[in-house]
C-alpha positions as a printed NumPy array, in Angstrom:
array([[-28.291,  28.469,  22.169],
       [-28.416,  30.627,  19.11 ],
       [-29.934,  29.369,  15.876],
       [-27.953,  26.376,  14.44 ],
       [-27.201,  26.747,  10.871],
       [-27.73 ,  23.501,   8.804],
       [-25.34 ,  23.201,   5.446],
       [-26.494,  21.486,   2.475],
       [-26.445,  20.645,  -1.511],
       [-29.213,  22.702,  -2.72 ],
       [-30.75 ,  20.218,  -4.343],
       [-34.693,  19.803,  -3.729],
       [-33.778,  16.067,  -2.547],
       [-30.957,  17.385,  -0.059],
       [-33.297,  20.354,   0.655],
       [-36.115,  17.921,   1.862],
       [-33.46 ,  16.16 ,   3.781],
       [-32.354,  19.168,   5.745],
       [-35.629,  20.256,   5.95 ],
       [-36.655,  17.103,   7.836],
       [-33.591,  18.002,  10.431],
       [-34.54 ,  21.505,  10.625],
       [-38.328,  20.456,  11.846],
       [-37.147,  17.277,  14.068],
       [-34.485,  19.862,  15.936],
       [-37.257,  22.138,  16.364],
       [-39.833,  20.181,  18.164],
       [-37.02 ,  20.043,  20.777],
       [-37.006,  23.616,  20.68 ],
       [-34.095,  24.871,  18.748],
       [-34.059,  27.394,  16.162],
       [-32.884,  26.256,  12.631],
       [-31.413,  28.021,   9.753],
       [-30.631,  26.401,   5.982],
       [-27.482,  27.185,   4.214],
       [-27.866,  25.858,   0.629],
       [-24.421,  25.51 ,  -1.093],
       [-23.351,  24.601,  -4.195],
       [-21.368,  21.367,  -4.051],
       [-18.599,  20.524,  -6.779],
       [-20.188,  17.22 ,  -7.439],
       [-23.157,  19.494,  -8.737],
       [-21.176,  21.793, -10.895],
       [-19.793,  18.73 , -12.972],
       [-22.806,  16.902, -14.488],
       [-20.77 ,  16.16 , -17.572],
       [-18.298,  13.537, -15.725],
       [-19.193,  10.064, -14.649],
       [-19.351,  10.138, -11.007],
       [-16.67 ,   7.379, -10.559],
       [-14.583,   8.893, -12.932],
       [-13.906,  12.159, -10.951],
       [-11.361,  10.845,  -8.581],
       [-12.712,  11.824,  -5.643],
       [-14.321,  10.256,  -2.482],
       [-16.896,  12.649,  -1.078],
       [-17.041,  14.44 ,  -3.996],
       [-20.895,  15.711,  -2.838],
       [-19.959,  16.217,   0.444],
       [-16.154,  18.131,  -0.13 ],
       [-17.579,  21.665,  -0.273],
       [-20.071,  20.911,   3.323],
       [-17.078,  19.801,   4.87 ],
       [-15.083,  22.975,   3.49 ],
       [-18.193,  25.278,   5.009],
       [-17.99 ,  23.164,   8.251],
       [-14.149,  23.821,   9.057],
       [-14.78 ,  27.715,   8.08 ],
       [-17.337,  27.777,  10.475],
       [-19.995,  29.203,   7.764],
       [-22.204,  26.126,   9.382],
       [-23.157,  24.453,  12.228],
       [-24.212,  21.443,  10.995],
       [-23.827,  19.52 ,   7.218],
       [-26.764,  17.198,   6.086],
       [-26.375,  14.546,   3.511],
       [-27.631,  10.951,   2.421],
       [-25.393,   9.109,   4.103],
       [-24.438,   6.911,   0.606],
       [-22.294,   9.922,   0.327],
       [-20.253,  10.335,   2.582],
       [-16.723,   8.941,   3.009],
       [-15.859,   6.044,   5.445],
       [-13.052,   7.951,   6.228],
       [-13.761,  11.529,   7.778],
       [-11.762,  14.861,   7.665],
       [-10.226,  15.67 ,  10.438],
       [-11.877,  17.895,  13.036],
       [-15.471,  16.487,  11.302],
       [-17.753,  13.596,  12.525],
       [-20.906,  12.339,  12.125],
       [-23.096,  13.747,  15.058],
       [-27.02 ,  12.126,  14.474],
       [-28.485,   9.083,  12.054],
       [-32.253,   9.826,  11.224],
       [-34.187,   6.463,  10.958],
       [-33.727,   4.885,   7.723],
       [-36.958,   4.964,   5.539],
       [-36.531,   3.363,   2.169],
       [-33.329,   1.581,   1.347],
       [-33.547,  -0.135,  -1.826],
       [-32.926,   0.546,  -5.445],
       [-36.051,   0.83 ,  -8.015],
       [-36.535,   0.851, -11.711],
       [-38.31 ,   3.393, -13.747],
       [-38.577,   3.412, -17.2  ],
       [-39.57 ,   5.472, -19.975],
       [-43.239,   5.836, -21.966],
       [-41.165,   4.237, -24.513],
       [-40.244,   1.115, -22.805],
       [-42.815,   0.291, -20.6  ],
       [-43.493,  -3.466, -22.336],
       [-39.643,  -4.425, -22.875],
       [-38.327,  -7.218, -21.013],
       [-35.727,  -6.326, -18.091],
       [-32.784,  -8.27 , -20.102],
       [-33.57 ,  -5.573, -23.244],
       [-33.323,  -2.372, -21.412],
       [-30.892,   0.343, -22.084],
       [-30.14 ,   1.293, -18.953],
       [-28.953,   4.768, -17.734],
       [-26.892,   4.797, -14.495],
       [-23.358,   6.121, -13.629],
       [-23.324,   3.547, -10.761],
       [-20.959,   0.897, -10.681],
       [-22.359,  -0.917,  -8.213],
       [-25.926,  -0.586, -10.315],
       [-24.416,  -1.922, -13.563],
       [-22.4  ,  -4.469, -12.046],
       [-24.975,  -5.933, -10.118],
       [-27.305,  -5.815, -13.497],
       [-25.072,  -7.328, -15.154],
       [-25.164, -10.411, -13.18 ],
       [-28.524, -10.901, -14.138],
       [-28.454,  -9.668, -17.725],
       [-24.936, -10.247, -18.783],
       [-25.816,  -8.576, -22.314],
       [-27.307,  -5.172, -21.116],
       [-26.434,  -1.93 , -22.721],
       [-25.761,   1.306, -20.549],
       [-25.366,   4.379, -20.499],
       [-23.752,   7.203, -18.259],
       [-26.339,   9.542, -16.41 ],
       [-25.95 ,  12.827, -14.021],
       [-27.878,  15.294, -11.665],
       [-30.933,  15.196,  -9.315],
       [-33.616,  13.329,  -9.496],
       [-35.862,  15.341, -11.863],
       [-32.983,  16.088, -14.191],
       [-32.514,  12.229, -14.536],
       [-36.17 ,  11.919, -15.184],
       [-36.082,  14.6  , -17.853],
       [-33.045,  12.915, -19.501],
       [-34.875,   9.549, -19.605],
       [-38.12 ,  10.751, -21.424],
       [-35.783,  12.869, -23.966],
       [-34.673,   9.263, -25.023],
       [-31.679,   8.947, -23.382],
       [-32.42 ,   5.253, -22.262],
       [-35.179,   2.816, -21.862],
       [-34.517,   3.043, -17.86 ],
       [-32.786,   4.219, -14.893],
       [-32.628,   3.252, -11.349],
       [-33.051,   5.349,  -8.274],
       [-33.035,   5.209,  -4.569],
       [-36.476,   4.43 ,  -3.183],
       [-35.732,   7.398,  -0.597],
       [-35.571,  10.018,  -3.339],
       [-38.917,   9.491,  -5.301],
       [-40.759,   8.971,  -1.926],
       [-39.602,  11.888,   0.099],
       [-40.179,  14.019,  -3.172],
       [-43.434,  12.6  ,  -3.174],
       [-43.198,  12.254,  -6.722],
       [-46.171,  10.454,  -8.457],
       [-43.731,   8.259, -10.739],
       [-44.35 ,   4.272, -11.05 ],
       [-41.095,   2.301, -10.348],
       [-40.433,  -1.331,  -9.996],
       [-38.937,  -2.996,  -7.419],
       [-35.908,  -5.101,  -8.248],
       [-35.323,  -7.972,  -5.596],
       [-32.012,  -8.904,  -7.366],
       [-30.455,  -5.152,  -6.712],
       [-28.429,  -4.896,  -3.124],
       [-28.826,  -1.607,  -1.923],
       [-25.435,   0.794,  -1.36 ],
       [-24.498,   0.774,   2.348],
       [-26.056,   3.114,   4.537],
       [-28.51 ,   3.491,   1.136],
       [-31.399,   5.572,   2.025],
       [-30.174,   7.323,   5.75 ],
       [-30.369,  11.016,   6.421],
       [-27.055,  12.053,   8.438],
       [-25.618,  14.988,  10.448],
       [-22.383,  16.312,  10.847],
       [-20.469,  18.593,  12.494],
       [-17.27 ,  19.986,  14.355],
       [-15.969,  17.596,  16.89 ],
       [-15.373,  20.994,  18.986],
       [-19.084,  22.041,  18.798],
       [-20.021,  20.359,  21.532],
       [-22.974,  22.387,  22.76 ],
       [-24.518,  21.681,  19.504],
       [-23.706,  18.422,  18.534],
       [-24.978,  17.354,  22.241],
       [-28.311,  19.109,  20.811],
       [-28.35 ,  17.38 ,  17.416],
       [-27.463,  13.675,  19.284],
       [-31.106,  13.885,  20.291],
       [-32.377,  13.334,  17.672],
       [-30.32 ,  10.401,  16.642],
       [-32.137,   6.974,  15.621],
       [-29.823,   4.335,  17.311],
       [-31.229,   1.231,  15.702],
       [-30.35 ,   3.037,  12.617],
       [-26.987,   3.798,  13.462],
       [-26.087,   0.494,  14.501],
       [-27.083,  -1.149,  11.123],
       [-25.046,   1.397,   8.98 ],
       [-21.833,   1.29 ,  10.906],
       [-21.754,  -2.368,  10.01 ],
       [-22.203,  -2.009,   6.314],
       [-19.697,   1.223,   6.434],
       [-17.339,  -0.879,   8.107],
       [-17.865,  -3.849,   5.609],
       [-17.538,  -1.009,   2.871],
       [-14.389,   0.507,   4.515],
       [-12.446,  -3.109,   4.808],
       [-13.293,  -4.085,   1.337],
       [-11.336,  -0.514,   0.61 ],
       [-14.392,  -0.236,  -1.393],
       [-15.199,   4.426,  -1.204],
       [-16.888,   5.137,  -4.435],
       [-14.889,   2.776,  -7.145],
       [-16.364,  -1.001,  -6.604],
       [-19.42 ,  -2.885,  -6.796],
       [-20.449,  -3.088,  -3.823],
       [-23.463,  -3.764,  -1.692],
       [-24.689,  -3.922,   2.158],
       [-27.886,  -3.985,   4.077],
       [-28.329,  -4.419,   7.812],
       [-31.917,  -4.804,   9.905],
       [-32.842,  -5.218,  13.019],
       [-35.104,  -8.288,  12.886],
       [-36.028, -10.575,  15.922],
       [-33.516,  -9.188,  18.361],
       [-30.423,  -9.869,  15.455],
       [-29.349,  -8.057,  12.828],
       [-29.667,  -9.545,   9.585],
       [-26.846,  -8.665,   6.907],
       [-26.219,  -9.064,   3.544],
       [-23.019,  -7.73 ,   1.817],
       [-21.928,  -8.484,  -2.131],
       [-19.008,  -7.843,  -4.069],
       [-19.115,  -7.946,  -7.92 ],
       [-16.749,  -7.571, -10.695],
       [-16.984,  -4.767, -12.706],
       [-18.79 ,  -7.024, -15.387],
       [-20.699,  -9.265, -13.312],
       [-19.383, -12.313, -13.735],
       [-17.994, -13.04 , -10.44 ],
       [-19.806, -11.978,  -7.004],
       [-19.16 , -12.685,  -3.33 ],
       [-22.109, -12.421,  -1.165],
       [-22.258, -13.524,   2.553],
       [-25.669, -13.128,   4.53 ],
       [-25.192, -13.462,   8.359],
       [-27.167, -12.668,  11.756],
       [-25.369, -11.513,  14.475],
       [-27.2  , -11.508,  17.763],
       [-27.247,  -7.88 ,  19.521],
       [-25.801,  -6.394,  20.807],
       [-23.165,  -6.83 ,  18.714],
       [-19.007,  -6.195,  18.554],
       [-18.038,  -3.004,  17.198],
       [-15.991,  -4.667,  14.323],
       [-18.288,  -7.096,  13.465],
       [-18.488,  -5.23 ,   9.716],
       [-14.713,  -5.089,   9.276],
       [-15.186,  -9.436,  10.681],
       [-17.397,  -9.994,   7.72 ],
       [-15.232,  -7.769,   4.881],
       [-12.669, -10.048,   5.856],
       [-14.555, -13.29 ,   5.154],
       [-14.851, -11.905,   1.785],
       [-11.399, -11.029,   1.442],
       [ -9.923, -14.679,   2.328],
       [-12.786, -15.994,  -0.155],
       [-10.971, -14.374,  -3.36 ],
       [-12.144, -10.426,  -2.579],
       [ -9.081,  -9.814,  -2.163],
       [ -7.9  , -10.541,  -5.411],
       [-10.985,  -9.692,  -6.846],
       [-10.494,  -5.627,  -5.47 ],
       [ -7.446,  -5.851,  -6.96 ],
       [ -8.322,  -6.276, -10.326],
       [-11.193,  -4.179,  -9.64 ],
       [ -8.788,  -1.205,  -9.534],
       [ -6.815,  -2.367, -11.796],
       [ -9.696,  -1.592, -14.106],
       [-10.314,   1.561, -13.11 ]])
C-alpha cells in the first residue's frame, strides 16, 4: 500500500493528534504522510464559535480535502465533528480516550479569587451555561484560537480565567497548573482522537480500523447519539460522558438553558453489551421531561 496521507488543522494540538496516528499506523507497518491545512474555523478568530452558523466548522475544509482526494485520511478531536456526516465520509478508527474533562486555569492575576468572582473567558455555550448553574452572577467573555493563543490572551488581561480540555494541556505537555472542576460535564466524545475517511477507500480504511480502540468507540456513539436526538450540533448546552466501569457503562448526559437556570441531567448504567440506540433511548427521556421545550427556546435564543 502506498503511503497514506493524513489531513489535518495545523494547529500544534491537531498536529500532536495526527502525529499520534501517524506513529500508531506505523508500528503496523504503514508509511504515513501529514497534510496540514488551514481550516476556516482557524481563519475566523474574530467570531464566536457558535455564532458562525456552521456545524463542523473545524472540520469543513478536511472533509473538502477528503472528497478531492488530496488525503487519505482526516484527523480531528472528535468534539468536532458533526453527528451528521457528509456523504461519501465516515468515521474509520476511535483512538482510546485519554483525558475527558474540562479544567480551569487562571491568570497570575487571579490566582486567590473565589470561583463565583471570576471573569471567565470561553466561547462555549455549554461552558458558560453549565457555570452559570453554579455561579448564576458570573461575568464572561468571548475567547478564540489554540491553546497557546488562549493562554496568551488570558495573561494580556483578557479575563481572570478560561477553561480547557484536559486532552489539550496534557498532550502538549504544557507545564500550566489547572483546576479540576467536578461540577463541569464534559462535551460528548470530549477528549477522543478520530479518523476519517472515504467510504470507497477500503484498502485503507481496513488498515486504519486496526488501530481502532473499541471500548472507546462504544462510549462515544452513545453520547453522539444522545447529542444527535437532543438536535443539540454546536448551539446548546449540552453535556455527555460514557465509561466502561464493572462490565456497564456508566452515563451521564445534561441539558442546560442558556442561562443556567434550568438543567436536565439523567445518569444511567446500561449493562453491555448494549443496544445500538440506547443514546437516542436516553435523549428521549430528556425530551418527554421538558427538553423538548427547553431546545426550543434554546434556539429560539439563538
Amino acid at each position: 500500500m502506498k503511503s497514506i496521507k493524513i489531513g489535518t488543522r495545523n494547529s500544534p494540538l491537531a498536529l500532536w493528534q495526527a502525529e499520534e496516528v501517524a506513529q500508531q499506523l506505523q508500528q503496523l507497518g504503514h508509511a504515513t504522510e501529514i497534510i496540514p491545512i488551514v481550516s476556516s474555523g482557524d481563519k475566523q478568530l474574530n467570531l464566536p464559535l457558535y455564532a458562525m452558523g456552521i456545524t463542523g466548522v473545524f472540520t469543513r475544509d478536511l472533509d473538502i480535502a477528503l472528497l478531492n482526494k488530496e488525503i487519505d485520511i482526516a484527523v480531528h478531536s472528535l468534539k468536532d465533528v458533526p453527528t451528521q456526516m457528509p456523504q461519501g465520509i465516515e468515521l474509520i478508527a476511535y483512538l482510546e480516550r485519554d483525558f475527558p474533562k474540562d479544567v480551569l486555569v487562571r491568570s497570575q492575576s487571579a490566582k486567590h479569587k473565589d470561583l463565583k468572582d471570576l471573569k471567565i473567558a470561553t466561547s462555549s455555550l455549554r461552558r458558560r451555561a453549565f457555570w452559570l448553574k453554579e455561579f448564576p452572577n458570573a461575568e464572561f467573555t468571548d475567547i478564540r484560537g489554540n491553546v497557546q493563543t488562549r493562554l496568551s490572551k488570558l495573561e494580556n488581561g483578557l479575563a481572570d480565567a478560561t477553561m480547557f480540555s484536559q486532552a489539550g494541556l496534557e498532550r502538549l505537555n504544557l507545564n500550566i497548573e489547572f483546576e479540576e472542576l467536578p461540577m463541569m460535564l464534559s462535551a460528548p466524545s470530549q477528549g477522543v482522537v478520530v479518523v476519517a475517511g472515504l467510504s470507497e477507500n477500503k484498502d485503507i480504511n481496513a488498515a486504519v480500523k486496526a488501530i481502532n480502540h473499541t471500548a472507546t468507540q462504544q462510549c462515544v456513539e452513545i453520547e453522539r447519539d444522545f447529542l444527535q436526538t437532543l438536535e443539540g450540533g454546536c448551539t446548546a448546552p449540552i453535556g455527555a460522558f460514557a465509561e466502561i466501569m464493572d462490565g456497564s457503562i456508566h452515563f451521564v448526559g445534561r441539558l442546560c438553558s442558556l442561562d443556567g437556570k434550568e438543567c436536565i441531567e439523567v445518569e444511567e448504567t446500561i449493562a453491555l453489551p448494549t443496544s445500538e440506540s440506547i443514546g437516542k433511548t436516553i435523549a428521549e427521556k430528556v425530551l418527554q421531561q421538558g427538553g423538548k421545550a427547553l431546545m426550543a427556546s434554546i434556539k429560539e435564543q439563538l
